[in-house]
Structures are given as C-alpha cells and as structure tokens.
PDB file of C-alpha atoms and ligand atoms in Angstrom:
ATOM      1  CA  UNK B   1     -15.986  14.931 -23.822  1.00  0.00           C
ATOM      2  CA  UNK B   2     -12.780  13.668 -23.853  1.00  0.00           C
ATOM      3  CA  UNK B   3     -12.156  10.003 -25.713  1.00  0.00           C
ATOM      4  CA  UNK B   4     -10.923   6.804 -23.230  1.00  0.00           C
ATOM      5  CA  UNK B   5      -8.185   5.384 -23.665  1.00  0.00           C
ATOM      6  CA  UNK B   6      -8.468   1.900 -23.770  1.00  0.00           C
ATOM      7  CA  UNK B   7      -5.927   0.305 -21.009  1.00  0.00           C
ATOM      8  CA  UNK B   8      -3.892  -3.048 -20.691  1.00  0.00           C
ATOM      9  CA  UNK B   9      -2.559  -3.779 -17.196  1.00  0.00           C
ATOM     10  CA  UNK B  10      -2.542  -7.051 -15.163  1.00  0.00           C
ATOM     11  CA  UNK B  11      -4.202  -6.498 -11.202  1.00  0.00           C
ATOM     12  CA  UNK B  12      -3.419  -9.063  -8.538  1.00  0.00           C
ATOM     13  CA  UNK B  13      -2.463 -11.520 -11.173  1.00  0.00           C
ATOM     14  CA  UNK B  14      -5.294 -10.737 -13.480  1.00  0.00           C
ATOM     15  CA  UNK B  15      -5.340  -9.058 -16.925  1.00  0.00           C
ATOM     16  CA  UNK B  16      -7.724  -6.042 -17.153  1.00  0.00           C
ATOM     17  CA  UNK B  17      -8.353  -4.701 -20.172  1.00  0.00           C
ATOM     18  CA  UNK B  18     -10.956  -1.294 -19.708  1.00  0.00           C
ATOM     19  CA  UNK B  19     -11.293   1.848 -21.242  1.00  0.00           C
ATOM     20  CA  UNK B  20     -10.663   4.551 -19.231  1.00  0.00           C
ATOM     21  CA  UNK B  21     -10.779   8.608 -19.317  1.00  0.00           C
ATOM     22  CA  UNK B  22      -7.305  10.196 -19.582  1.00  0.00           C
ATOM     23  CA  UNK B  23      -7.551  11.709 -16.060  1.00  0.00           C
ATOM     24  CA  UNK B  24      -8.843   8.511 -14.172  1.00  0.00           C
ATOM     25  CA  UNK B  25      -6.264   8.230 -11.694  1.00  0.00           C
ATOM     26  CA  UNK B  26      -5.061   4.748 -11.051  1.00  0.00           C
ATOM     27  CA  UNK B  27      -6.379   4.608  -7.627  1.00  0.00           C
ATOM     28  CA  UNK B  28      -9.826   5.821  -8.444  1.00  0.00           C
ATOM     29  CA  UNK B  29      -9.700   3.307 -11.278  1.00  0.00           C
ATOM     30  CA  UNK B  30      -9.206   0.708  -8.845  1.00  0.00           C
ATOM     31  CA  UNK B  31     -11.887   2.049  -6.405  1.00  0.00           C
ATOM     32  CA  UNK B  32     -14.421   2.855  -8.848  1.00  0.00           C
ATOM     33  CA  UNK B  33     -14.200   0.640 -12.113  1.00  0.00           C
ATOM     34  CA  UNK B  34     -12.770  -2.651 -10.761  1.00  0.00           C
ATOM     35  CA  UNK B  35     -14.326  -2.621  -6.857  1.00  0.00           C
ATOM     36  CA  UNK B  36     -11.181  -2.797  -5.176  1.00  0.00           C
ATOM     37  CA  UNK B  37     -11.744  -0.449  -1.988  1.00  0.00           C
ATOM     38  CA  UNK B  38      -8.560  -1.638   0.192  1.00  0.00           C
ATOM     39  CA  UNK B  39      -7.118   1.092  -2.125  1.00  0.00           C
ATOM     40  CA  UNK B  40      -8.264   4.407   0.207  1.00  0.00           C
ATOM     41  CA  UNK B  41      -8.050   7.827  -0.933  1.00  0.00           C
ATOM     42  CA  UNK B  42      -7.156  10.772   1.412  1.00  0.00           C
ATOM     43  CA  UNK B  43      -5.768  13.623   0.283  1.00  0.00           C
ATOM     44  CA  UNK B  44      -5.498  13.009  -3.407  1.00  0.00           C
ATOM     45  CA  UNK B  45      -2.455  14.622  -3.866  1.00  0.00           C
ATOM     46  CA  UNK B  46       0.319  12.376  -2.992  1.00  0.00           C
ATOM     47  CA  UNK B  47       0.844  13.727   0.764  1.00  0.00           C
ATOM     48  CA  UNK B  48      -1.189  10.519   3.226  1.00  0.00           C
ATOM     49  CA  UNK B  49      -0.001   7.865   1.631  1.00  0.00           C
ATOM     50  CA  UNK B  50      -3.350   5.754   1.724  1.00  0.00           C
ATOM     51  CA  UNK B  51      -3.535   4.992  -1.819  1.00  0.00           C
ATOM     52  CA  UNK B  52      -0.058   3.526  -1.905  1.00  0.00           C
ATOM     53  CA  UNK B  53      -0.147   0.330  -4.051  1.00  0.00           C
ATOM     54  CA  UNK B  54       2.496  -1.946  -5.629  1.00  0.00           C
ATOM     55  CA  UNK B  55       2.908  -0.727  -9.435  1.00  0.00           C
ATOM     56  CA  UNK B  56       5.509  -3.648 -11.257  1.00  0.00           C
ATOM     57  CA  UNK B  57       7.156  -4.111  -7.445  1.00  0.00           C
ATOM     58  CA  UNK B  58       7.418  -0.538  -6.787  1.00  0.00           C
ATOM     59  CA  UNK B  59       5.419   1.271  -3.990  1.00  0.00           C
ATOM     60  CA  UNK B  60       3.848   4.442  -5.588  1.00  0.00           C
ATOM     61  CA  UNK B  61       0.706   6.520  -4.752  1.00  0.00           C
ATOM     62  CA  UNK B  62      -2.362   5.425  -6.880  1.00  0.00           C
ATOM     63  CA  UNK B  63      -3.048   8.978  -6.834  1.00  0.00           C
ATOM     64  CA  UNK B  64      -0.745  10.312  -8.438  1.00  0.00           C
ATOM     65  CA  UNK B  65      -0.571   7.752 -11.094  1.00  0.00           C
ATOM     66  CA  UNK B  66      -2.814   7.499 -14.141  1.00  0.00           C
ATOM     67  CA  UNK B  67      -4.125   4.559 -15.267  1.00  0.00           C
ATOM     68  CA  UNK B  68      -3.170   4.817 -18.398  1.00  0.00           C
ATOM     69  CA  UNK B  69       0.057   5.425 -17.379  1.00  0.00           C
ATOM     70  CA  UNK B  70      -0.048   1.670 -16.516  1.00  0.00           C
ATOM     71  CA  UNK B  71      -0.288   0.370 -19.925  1.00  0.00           C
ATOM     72  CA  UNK B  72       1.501  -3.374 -19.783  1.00  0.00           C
ATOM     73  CA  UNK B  73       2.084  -2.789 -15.926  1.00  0.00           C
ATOM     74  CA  UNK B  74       1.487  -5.270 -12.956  1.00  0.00           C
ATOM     75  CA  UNK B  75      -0.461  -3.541 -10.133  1.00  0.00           C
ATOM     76  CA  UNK B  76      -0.421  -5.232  -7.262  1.00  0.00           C
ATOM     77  CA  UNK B  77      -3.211  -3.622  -3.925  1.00  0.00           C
ATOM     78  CA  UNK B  78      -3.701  -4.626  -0.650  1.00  0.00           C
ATOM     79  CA  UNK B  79      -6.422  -6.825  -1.830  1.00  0.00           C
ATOM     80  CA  UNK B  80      -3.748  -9.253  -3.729  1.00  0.00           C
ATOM     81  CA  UNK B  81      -1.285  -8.825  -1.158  1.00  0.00           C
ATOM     82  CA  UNK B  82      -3.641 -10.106   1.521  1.00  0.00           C
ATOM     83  CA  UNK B  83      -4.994 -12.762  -0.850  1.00  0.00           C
ATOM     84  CA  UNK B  84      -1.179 -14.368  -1.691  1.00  0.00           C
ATOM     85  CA  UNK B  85      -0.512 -14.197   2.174  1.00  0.00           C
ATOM     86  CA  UNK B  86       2.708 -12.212   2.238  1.00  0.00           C
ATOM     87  CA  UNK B  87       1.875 -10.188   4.994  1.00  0.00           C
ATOM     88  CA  UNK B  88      -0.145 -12.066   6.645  1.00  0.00           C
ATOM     89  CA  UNK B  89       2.747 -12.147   9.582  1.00  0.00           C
ATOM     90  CA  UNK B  90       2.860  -8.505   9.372  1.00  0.00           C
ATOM     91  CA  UNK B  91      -0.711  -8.056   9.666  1.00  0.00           C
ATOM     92  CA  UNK B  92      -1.083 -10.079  12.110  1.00  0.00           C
ATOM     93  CA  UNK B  93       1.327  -8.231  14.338  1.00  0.00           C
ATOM     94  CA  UNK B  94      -1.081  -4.822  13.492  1.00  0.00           C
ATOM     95  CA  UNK B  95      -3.638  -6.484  15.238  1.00  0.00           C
ATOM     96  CA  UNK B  96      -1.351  -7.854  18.166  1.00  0.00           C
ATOM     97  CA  UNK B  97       0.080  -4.361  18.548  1.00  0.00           C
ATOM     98  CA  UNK B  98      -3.261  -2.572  18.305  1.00  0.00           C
ATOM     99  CA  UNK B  99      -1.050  -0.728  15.068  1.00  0.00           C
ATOM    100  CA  UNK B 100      -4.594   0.420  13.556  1.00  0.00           C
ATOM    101  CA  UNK B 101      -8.159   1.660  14.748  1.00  0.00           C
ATOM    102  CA  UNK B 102      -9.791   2.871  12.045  1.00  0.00           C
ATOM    103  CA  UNK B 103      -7.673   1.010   9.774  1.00  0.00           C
ATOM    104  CA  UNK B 104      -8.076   3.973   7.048  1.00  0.00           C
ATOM    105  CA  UNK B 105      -4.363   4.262   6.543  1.00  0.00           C
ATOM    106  CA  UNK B 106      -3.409   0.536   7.399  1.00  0.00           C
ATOM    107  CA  UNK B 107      -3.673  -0.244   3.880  1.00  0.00           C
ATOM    108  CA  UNK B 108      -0.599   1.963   2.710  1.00  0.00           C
ATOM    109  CA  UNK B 109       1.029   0.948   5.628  1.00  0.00           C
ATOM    110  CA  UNK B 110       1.131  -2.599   5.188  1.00  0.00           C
ATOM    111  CA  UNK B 111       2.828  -2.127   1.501  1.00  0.00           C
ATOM    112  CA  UNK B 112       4.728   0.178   2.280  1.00  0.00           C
ATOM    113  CA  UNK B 113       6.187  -1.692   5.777  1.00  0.00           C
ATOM    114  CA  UNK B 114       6.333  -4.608   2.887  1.00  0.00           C
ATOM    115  CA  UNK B 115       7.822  -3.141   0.565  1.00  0.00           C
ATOM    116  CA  UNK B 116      10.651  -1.967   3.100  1.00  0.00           C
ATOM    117  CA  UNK B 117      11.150  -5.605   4.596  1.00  0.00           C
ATOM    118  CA  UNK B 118      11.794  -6.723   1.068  1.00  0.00           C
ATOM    119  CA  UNK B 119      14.263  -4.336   0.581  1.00  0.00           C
ATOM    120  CA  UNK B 120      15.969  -4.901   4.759  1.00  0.00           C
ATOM    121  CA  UNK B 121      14.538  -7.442   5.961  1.00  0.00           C
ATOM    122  CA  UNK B 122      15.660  -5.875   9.698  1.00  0.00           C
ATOM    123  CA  UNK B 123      15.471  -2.220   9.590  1.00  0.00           C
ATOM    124  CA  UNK B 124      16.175  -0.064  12.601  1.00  0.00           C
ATOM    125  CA  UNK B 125      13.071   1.978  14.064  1.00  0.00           C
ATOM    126  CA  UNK B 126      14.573   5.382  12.185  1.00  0.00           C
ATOM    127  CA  UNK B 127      14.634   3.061   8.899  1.00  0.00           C
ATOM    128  CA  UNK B 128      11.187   2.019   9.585  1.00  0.00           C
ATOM    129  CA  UNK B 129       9.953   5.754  10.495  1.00  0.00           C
ATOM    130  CA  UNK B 130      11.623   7.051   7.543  1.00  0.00           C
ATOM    131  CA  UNK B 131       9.917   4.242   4.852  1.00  0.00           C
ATOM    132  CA  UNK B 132       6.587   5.414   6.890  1.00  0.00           C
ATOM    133  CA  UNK B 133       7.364   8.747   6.756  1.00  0.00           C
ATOM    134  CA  UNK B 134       4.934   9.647   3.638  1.00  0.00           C
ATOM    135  CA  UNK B 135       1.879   7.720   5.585  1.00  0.00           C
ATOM    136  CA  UNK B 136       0.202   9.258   7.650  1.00  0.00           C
ATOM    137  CA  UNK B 137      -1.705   7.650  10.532  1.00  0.00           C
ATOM    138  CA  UNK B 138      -4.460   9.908  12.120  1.00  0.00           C
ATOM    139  CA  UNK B 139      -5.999   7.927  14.993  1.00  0.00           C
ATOM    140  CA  UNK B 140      -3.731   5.359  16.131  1.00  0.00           C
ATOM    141  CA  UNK B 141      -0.293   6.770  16.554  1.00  0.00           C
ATOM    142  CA  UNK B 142       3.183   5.834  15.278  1.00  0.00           C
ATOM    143  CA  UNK B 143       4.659   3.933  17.842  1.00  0.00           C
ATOM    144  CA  UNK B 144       2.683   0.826  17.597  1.00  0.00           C
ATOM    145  CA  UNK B 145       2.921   0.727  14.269  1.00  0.00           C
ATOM    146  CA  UNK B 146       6.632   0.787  13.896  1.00  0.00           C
ATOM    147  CA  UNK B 147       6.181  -1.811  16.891  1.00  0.00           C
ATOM    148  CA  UNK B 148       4.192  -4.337  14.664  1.00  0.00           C
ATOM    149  CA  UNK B 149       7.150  -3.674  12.050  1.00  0.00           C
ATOM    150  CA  UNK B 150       9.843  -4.242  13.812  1.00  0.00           C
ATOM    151  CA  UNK B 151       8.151  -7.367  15.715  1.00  0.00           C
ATOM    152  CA  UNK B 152       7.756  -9.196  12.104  1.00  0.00           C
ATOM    153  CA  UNK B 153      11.113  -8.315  11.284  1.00  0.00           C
ATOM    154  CA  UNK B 154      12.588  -9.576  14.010  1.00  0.00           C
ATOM    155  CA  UNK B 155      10.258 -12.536  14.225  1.00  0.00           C
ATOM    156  CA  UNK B 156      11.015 -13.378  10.195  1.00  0.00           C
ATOM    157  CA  UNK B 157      14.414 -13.286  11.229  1.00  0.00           C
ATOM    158  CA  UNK B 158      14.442 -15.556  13.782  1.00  0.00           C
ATOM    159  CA  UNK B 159      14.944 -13.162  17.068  1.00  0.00           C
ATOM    160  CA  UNK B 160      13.975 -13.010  19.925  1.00  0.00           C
ATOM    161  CA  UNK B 161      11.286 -10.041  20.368  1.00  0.00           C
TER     162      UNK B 161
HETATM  163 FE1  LIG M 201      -2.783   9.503  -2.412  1.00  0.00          FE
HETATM  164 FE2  LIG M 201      -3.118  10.819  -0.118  1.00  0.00          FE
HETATM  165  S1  LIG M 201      -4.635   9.898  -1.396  1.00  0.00           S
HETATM  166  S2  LIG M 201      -1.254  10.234  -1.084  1.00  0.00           S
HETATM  167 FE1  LIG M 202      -6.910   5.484  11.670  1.00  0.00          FE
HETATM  168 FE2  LIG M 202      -4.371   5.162  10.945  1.00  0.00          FE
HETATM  169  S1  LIG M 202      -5.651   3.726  11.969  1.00  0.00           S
HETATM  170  S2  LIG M 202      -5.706   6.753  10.386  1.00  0.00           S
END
C-alpha cells in the first residue's frame, strides 16, 4: 500500500489539514474526504468540465489535479462560492433563464461563467461560448445558459437587458 501524504490546503476559507493517498485526485478528495458534493465528477479526465473548481483564483478541473498537488493552496468550490454570495446574481439568472435541469454540470458552469466575468466583466456571446467551451451541458442546452451569462453581465453593468 502506498503511504499518504499528509496535505495542507485552505477550502472555502478553512484550513484542512488530511492525509491523503498520492493518487486522490483533488476533486474526489473534496467529494469523498471533506463532503463537499457541489464538486461533480463526469468524465474524470478533464473533458466535461463538472469538477471545475477555483484552485488560488484559477479555474482548473479537480480531476485532473491531485490533492497533494495543493499543498499551501486556497481551493475555493461551488459550495464557498455560493456561501460568500458572489454569484448569487448569476445564479439567479440560471434559474430565470431555465440555464439548468438537472443541474449536473451547473456547478462548473457557474465558476467558470465567474471566473470569466472577473476577468470581462461584459463578454460577447462567442467570449462567453468560448470560456464554456470545456463544459459540457447534456440536458439543458447552450443557449440559455450563455443567456443567464450575458443577462448578469449586462445587468452588473448597469444595461439595459
Ligand atoms: Fe473533470 Fe470531467 S470530471 S473534466
Ligand atoms: Fe443537465 Fe447541464 S443541466 S447536464
């Protein structure tokens, strides 16, 4: 058997301090050792996009990150996100827009839409297709959700929608 690794990290503002098996990927760590389940897991090779988190500001897939490649790094989930309100406009417009059914991939897609309004706070619709490109949505179809995104940013900054 192969010896954890004992790992350092801070999660939605909280230091975590667990040992961990090499090969526990930072998303099942999240799932499985600390309960957070707004972390999904699809494909588990870096393709859907559901397990895309927040690692130190950065969206990455939880996937394809180890956790002990996150030694003295600040993960931030959907879970935290939801809980410090940033999106709360954002989701809110998914659920105006009717941007998610089964709400599998909505996860990914709210950090990654976040992480793009950050970064242009009003994207064009290619912009926001291209920063969704590497989520993939199953049931409820594109449009609405680049709807929803495009809404908020034009709501955040101050136009008319
Ligand atoms: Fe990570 Fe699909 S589960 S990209
Ligand atoms: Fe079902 Fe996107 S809402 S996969």
């Amino acid at each position: 058997m192969v010896k954890p690794v004992i790992v350092n990290l801070t999660v939605n503002g909280e230091p975590v301090s667990r040992a961990v098996e090499p090969r526990l990927t930072l998303a099942d760590f999240l799932r499985d050792d600390l309960g957070l389940k707004g972390t999904h897991v699809g494909c588990e090779h870096g393709v859907c996009g559901a397990c895309t988190l927040r690692l130190d500001g950065v969206a990455v897939r939880g996937c394809l990150t180890l956790a002990v490649q996150c030694e003295g790094a600040a993960v931030e989930t959907i879970e935290g996100v939801t809980e410090r309100g940033v999106l709360k406009d954002l989701q809110d417009e998914f659920v105006a827009r009717n941007a998610l059914q089964c709400g599998f991939c909505t996860p990914g897609m709210l950090i990654s839409a976040g992480e793009l309004l950050e970064r242009n706070p009003l994207p064009s619709r290619e912009e926001i297709r291209e920063q969704l490109s590497g989520n993939y949505c199953r049931c409820t179809g594109y449009q609405s959700i680049v709807d929803a995104v495009e809404t908020t940013a034009r709501k955040r900054s101050g136009q008319n929608t």
